[in-house]
Tab-separated table of C-alpha atoms and ligand atoms in Angstrom:
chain	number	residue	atom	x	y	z
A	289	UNK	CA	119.749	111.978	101.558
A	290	UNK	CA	116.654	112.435	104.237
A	291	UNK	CA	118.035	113.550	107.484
A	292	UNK	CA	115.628	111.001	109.563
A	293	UNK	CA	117.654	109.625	112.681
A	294	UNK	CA	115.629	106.640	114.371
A	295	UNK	CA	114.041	107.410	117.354
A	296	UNK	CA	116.439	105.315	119.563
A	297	UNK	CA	119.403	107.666	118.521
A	298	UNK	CA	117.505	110.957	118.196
A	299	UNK	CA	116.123	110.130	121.987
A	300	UNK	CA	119.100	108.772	123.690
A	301	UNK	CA	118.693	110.360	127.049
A	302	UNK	CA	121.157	113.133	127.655
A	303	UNK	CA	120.862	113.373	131.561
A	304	UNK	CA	120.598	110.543	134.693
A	305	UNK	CA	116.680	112.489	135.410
A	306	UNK	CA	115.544	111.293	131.983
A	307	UNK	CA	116.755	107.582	131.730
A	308	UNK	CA	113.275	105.664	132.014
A	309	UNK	CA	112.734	103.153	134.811
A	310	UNK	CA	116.304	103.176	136.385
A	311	UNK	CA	115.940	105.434	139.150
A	312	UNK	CA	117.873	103.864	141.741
A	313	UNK	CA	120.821	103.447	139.816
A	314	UNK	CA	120.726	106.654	138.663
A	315	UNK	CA	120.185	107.993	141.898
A	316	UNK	CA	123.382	105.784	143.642
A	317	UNK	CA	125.502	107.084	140.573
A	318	UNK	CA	124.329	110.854	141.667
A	319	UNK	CA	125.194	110.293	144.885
A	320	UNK	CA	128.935	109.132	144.735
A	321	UNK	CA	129.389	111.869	142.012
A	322	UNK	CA	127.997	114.333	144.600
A	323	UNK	CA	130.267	112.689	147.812
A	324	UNK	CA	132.974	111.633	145.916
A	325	UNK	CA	132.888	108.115	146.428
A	326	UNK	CA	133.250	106.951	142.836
A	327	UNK	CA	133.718	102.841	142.405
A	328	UNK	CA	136.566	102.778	139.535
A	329	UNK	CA	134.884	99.311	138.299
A	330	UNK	CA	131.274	98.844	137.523
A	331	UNK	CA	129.499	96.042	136.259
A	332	UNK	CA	126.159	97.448	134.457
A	333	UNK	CA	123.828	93.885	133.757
A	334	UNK	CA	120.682	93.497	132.294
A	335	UNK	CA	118.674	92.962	129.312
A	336	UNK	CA	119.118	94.314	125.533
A	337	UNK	CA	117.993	98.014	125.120
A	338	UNK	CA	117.161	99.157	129.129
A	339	UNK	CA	119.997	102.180	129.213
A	340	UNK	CA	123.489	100.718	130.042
A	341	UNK	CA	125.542	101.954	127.571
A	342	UNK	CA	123.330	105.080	127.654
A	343	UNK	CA	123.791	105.596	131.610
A	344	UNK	CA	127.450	104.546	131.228
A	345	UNK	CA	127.767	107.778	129.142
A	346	UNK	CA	125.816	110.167	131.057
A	347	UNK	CA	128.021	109.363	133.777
A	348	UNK	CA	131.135	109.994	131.607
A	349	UNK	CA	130.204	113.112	130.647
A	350	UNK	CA	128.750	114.522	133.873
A	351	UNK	CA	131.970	113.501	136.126
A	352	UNK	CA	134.116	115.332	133.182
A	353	UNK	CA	131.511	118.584	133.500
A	354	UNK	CA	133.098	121.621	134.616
A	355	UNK	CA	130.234	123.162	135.980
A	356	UNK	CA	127.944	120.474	137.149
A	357	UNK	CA	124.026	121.324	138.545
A	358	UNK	CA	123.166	121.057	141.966
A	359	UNK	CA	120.722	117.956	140.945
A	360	UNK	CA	124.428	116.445	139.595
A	361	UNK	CA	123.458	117.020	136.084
A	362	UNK	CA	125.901	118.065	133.030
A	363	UNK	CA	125.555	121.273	132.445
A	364	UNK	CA	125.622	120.744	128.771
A	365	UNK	CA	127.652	123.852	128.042
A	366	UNK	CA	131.169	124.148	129.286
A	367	UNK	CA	133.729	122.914	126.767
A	368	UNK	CA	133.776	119.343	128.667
A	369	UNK	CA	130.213	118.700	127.835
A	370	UNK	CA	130.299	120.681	124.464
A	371	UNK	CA	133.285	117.660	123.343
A	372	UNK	CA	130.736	114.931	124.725
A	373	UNK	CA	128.073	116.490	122.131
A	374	UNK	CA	129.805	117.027	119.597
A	375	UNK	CA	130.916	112.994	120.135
A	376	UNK	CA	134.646	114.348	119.974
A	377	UNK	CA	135.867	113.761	123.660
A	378	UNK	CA	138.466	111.387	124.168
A	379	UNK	CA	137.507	110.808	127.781
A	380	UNK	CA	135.126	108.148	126.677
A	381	UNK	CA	136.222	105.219	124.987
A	382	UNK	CA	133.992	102.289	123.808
A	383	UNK	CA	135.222	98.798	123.390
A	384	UNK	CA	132.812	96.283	121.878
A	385	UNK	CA	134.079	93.020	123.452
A	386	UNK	CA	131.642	90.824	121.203
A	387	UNK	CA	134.813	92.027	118.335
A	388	UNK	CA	137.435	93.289	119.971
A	389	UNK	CA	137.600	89.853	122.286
A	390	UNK	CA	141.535	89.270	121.780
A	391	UNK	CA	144.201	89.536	124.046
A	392	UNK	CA	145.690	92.263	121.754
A	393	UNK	CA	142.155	94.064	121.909
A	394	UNK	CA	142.854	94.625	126.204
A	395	UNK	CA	147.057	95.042	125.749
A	396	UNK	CA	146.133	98.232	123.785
A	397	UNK	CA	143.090	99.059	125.936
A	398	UNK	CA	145.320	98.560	128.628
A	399	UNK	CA	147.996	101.029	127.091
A	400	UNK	CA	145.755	103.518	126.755
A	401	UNK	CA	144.676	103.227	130.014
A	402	UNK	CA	147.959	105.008	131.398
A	403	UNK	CA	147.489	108.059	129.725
A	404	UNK	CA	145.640	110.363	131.770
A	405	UNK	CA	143.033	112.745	130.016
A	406	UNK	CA	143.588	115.749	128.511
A	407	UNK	CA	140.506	117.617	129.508
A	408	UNK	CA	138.410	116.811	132.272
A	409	UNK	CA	139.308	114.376	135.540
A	410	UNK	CA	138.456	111.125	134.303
A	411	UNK	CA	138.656	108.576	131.439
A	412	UNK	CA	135.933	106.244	130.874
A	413	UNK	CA	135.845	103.049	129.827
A	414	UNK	CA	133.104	100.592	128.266
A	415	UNK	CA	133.577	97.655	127.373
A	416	UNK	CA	130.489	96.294	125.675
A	417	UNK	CA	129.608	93.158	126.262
A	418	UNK	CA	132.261	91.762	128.292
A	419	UNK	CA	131.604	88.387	128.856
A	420	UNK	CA	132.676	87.650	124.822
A	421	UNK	CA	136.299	88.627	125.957
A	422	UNK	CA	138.546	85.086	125.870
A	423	UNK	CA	139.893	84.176	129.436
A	424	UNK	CA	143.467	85.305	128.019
A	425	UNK	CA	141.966	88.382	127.683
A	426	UNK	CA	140.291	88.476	130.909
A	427	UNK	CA	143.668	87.642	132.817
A	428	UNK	CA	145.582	90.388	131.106
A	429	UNK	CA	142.904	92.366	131.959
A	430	UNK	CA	142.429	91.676	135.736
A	431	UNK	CA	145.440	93.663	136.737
A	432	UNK	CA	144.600	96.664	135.621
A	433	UNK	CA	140.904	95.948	136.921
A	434	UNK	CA	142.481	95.622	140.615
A	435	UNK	CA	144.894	98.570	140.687
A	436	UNK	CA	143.242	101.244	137.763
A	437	UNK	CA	145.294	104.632	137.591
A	438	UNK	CA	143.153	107.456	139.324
A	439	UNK	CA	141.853	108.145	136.377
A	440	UNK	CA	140.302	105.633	135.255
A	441	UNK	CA	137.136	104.218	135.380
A	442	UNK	CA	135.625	100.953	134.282
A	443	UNK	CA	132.036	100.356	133.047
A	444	UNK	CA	131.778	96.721	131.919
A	445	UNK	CA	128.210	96.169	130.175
A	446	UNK	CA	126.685	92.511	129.967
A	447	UNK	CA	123.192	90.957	129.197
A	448	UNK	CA	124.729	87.650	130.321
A	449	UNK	CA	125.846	88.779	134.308
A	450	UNK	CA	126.058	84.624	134.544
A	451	UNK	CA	128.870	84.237	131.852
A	452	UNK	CA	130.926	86.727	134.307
A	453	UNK	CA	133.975	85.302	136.109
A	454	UNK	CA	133.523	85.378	139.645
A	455	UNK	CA	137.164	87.452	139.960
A	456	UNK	CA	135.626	90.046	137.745
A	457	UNK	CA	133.101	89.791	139.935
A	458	UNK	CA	134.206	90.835	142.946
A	459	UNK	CA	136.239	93.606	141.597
A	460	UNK	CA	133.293	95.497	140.632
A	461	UNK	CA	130.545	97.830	142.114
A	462	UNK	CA	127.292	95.624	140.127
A	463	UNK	CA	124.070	97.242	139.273
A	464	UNK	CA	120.783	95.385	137.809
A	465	UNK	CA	119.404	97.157	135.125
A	466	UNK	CA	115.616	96.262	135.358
A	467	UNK	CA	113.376	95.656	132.132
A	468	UNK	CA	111.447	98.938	131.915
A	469	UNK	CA	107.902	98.622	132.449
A	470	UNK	CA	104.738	98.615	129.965
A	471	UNK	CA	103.026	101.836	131.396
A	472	UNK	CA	106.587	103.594	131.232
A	473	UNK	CA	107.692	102.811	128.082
A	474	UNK	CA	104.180	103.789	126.693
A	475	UNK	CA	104.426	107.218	128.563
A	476	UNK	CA	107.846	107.388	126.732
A	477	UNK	CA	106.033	106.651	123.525
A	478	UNK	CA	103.518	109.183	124.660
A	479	UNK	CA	106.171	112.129	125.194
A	480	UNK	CA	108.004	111.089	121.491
A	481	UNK	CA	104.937	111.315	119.734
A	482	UNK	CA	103.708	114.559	120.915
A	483	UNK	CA	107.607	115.794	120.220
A	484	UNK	CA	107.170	114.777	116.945
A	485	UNK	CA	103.217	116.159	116.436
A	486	UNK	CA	102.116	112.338	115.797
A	487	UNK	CA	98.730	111.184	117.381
A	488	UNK	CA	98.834	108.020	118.942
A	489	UNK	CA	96.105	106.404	120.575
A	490	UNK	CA	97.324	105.496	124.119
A	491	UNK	CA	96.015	101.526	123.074
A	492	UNK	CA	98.200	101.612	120.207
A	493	UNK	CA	101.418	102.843	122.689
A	494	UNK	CA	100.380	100.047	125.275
A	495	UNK	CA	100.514	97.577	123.035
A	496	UNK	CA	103.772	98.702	121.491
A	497	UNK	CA	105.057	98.740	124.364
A	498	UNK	CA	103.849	95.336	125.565
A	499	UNK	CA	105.540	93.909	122.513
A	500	UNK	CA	108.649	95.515	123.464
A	501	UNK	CA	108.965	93.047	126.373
A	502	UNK	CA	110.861	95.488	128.515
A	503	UNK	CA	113.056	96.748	125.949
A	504	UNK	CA	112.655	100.667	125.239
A	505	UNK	CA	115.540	100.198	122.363
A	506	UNK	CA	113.007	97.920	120.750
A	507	UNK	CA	109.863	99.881	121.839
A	508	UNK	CA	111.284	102.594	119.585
A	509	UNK	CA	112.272	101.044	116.557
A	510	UNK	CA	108.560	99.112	116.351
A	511	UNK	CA	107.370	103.080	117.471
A	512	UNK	CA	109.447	103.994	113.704
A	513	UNK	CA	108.262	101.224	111.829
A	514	UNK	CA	104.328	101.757	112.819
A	515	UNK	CA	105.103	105.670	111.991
A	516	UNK	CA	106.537	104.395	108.627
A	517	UNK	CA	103.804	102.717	108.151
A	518	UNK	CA	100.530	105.110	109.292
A	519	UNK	CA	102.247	108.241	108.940
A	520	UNK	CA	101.008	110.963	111.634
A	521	UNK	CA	98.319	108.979	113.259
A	522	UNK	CA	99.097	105.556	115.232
A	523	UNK	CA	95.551	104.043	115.684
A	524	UNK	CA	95.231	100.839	117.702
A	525	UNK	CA	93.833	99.217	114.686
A	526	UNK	CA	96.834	100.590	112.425
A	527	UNK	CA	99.003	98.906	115.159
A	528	UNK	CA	97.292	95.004	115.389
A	529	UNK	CA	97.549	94.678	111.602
A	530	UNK	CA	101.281	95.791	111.908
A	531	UNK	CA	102.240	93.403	113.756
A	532	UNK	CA	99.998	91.000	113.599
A	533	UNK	CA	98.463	91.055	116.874
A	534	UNK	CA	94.872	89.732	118.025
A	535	UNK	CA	92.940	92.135	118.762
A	536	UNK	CA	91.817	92.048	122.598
A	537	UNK	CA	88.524	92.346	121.895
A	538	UNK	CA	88.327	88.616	120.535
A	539	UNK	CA	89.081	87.987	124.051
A	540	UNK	CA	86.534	89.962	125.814
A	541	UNK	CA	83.863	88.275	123.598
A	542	UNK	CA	84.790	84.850	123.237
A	543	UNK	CA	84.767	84.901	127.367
A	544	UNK	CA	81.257	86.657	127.654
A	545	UNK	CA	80.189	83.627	125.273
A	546	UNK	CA	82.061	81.096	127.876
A	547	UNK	CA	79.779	82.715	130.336
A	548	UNK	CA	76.899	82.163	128.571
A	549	UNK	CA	77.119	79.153	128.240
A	550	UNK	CA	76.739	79.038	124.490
A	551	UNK	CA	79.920	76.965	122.478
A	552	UNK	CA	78.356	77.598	118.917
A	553	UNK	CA	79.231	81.093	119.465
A	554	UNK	CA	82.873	80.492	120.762
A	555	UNK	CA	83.205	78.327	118.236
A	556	UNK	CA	82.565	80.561	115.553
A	557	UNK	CA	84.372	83.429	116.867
A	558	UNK	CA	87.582	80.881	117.267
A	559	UNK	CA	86.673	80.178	113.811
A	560	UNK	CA	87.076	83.867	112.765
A	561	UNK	CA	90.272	84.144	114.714
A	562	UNK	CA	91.799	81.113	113.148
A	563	UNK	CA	90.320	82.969	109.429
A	564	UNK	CA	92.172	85.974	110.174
A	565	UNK	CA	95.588	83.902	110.220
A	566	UNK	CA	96.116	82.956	113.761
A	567	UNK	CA	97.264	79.793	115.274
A	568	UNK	CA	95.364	77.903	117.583
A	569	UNK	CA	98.498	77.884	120.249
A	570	UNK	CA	98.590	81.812	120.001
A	571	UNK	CA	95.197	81.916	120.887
A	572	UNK	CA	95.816	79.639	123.754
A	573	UNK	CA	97.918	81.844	125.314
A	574	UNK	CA	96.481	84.934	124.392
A	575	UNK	CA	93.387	83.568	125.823
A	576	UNK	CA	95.043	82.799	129.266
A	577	UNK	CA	96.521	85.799	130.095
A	578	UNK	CA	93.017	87.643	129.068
A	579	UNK	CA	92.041	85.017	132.299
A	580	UNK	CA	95.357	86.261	134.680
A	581	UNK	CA	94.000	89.760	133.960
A	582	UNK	CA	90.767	89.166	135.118
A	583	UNK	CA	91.965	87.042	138.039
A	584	UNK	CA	94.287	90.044	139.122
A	585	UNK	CA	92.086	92.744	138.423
A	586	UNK	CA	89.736	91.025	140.954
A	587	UNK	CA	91.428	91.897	143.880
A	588	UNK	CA	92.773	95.703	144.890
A	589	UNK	CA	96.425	94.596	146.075
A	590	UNK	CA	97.431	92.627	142.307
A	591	UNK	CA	95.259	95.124	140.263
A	592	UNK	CA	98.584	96.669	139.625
A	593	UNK	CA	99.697	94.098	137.769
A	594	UNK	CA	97.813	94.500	135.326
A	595	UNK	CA	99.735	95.936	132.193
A	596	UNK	CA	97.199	97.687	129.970
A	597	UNK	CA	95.560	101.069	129.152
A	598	UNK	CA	93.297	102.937	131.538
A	599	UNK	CA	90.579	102.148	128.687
A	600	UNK	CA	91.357	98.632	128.424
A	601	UNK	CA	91.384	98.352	132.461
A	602	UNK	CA	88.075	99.429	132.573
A	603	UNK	CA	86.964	96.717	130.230
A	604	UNK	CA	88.870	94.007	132.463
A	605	UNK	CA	87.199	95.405	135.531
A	606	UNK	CA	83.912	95.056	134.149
A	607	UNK	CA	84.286	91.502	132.912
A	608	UNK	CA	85.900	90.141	135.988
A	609	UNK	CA	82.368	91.372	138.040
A	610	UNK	CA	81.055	88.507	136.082
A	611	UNK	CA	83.147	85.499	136.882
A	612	UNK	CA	84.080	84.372	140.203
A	613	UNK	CA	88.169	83.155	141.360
A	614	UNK	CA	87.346	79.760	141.048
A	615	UNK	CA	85.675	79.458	137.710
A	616	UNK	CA	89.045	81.531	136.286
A	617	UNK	CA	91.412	79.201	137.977
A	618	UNK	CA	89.490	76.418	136.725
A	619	UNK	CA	89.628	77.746	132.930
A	620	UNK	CA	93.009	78.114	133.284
A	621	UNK	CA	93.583	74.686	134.472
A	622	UNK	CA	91.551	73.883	131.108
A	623	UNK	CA	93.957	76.119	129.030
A	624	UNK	CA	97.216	74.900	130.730
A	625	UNK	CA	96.262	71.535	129.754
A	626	UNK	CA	95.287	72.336	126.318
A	627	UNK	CA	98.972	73.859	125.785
A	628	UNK	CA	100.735	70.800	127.154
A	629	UNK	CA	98.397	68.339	124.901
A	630	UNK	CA	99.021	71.250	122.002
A	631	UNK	CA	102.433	69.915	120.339
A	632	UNK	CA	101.311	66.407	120.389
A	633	UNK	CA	98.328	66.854	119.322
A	634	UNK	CA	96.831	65.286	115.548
A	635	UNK	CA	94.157	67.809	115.059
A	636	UNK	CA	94.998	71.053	116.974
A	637	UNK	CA	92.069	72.909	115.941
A	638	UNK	CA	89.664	69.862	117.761
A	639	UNK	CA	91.905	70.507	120.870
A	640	UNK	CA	91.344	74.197	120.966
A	641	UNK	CA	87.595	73.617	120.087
A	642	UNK	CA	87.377	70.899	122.954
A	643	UNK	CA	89.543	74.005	125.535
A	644	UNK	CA	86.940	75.966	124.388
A	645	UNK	CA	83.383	73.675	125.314
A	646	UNK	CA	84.711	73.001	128.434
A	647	UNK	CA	85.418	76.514	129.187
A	648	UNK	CA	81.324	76.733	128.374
A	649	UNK	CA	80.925	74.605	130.558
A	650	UNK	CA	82.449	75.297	133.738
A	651	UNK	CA	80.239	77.065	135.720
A	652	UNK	CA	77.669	74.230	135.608
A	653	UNK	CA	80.509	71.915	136.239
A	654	UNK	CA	81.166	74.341	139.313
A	655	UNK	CA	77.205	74.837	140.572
A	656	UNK	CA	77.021	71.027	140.480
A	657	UNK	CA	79.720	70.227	142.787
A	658	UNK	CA	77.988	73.166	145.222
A	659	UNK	CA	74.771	70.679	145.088
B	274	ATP	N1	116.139	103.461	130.358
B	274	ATP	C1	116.025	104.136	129.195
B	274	ATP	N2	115.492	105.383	129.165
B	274	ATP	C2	115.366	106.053	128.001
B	274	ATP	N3	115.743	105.565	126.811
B	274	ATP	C3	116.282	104.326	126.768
B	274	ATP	C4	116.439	103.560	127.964
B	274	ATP	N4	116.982	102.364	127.623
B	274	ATP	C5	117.139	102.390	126.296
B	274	ATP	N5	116.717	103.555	125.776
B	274	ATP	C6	116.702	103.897	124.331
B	274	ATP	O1	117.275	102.815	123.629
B	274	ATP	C7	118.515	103.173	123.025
B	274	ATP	C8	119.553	102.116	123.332
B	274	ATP	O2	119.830	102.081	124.717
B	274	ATP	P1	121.243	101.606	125.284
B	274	ATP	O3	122.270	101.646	124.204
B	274	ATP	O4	121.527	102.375	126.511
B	274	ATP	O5	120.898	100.108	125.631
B	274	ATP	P2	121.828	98.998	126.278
B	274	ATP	O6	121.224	98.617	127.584
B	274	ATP	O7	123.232	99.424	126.281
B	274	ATP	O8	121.575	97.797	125.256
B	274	ATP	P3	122.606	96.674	124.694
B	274	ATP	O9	122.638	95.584	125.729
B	274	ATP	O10	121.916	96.182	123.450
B	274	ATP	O11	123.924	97.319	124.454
B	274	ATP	C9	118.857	104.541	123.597
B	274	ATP	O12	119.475	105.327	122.616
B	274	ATP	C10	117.527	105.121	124.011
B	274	ATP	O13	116.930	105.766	122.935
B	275	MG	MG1	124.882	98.863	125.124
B	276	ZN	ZN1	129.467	120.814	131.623
């Protein structure tokens, strides 16, 4: 047997300081650690794979540490944290609700709930996706929600914060988890790969990372499959044919040919796009947020949202010198349309060929209405 551990496992973060992209919950947490002011009940929402069950632990194990750091850290070495490592404490206790969702899954939660711990102040409880527990469950569980022994504390987990009843609600202390962003998940990347002597191309991390969709779980296990893959070196190039991704440069040059005025050209480089495999309503999309990039990038105060490499920025910059506000809100206009018309349309590829002429043709369209 190899001893590889996926990336999401081997990099679980072990203190608050190194969760990505959740500072100010970590930072609340620290706080009521440090003053004592401890809610018994959270709520922890948000998407698949941003840190909840992750923070939910760190927070076990540093309120159990004997010896915590002044920045309310676990020290990692007293015979509290040494259990936590060693995944033997018994003053964490998981419950997935998504299988455990019966009321005799909470009665013997519930039990347990009396005893107090054995080592260490506190016992804490997840429960994993609460919102699959049945209402029975929920009632038997509200009691013990209201009036917890000292004990005892409460992290409920959730991607669906909607499906929550509004009693559970109120019972608990809520934090957001946010989706983590592009350039931190690909600084994430950045600090794995160089862990792990792998050269990555920071383009290859971005876009990763951008196919993540805020998810740093999933960001890692695409990060193991493209090191499957390519072995030591991640190359942007290595990346696109991974996952079958367009590269950006279609982009760049089918809109320089828009500028020029010349459709033969954006027709044929459509027509090597569609070659390589793509789908006309890919491309449509692709092709409009290429245009939201340049519109942002044209102004100081929304360059920031603008989610790519410093490399690719510069390319975005550059373009967007070329083409004034009105002829990209116009093209998109064109493209918006073109996606609408898209299911319904007989012949697709004549739709995105037509999106693509008129695109060629709007800054005449544009001069003439100056005249
Ligand atoms: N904010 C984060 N910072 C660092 N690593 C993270 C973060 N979020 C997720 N990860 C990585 O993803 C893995 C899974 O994260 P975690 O179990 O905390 O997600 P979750 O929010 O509980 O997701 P789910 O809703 O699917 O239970 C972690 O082991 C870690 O490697
Ligand atoms: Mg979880
Ligand atoms: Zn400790």
């Amino acid at each position: 047997m190899s001893d590889f551990v996926v990336s999401a496992r081997k990099y679980r973060p072990q203190t608050f300081d190194t969760v990505v992209g959740q500072k100010s919950i970590t930072t609340t947490l620290k706080n009521a650690i440090k003053n004592d002011h401890l809610a018994q009940a959270f709520l922890f929402a948000g998407s698949r794979g941003v840190g909840k069950t992750t923070t939910a632990r760190i927070l076990a194990k540093t309120i159990n540490c004997f010896d915590r750091t002044e920045s309310i850290e676990a020290c990692d070495k007293c015979e509290s944290c040494e259990s936590f490592n060693s995944g033997s404490s018994l003053n964490v206790f998981e419950l997935d609700a998504a299988s455990n969702n019966s009321v005799e899954d909470i009665r013997s939660l519930i039990d347990q709930v009396r005893v107090g711990p054995q080592l260490g102040t506190h016992k804490v409880y997840i429960i994993d996706e609460v919102h699959m527990l049945s209402s029975n469950a929920f009632n038997a569980f509200l009691k013990t929600l209201e009036e917890p022994p000292k004990h005892a504390i409460f992290i409920l987990a959730t991607t669906e914060k909607h499906k929550i009843i509004p009693t559970i609600l109120s019972r608990c202390q809520i934090f957001n988890f946010n989706r983590i962003k592009v350039s931190d998940i690909s600084n994430h990347l950045a600090y794995i790969a160089k862990e792990e002597n792998v050269e990555a191309e920071s383009n290859a991390l971005h876009v990763i990372a951008q196919k993540a969709d805020g998810a740093l779980r999933d960001a890692l296990s695409i990060y193991d499959q493209i090191v499957t893959f390519s072995g030591n070196s991640i190359t942007y190039a290595g990346v696109i044919e991974n996952l079958n991704i367009l590269d950006y440069d279609y982009y760049f040059r089918i809109i320089d040919a828009t500028q020029q005025e010349d459709i033969p050209k954006s027709l044929l480089l459509l027509n090597d796009v569609m070659t390589k495999g793509f789908d006309g309503h890919s491309f449509l999309v692709g092709l409009s947020d290429h245009y939201r990039n340049l519109l942002v990038c044209k102004d100081a105060r929304t360059s920031s949202l603008l989610e790519v490499s410093d490399e690719v920025e510069k390319k975005f910059i550059e373009q967007s010198k070329a083409i004034d506000a009105n002829q990209i809100i116009r093209a998109l206009g064109v493209l918006s349309q073109a996606d609408v018309n898209y299911k319904q349309s007989k012949n697709q590829r004549l739709l995105v060929e037509m999106a693509l002429m008129q695109l060629c043709s709007i800054k005449q369209e544009l001069e003439k209405k100056k005249a």
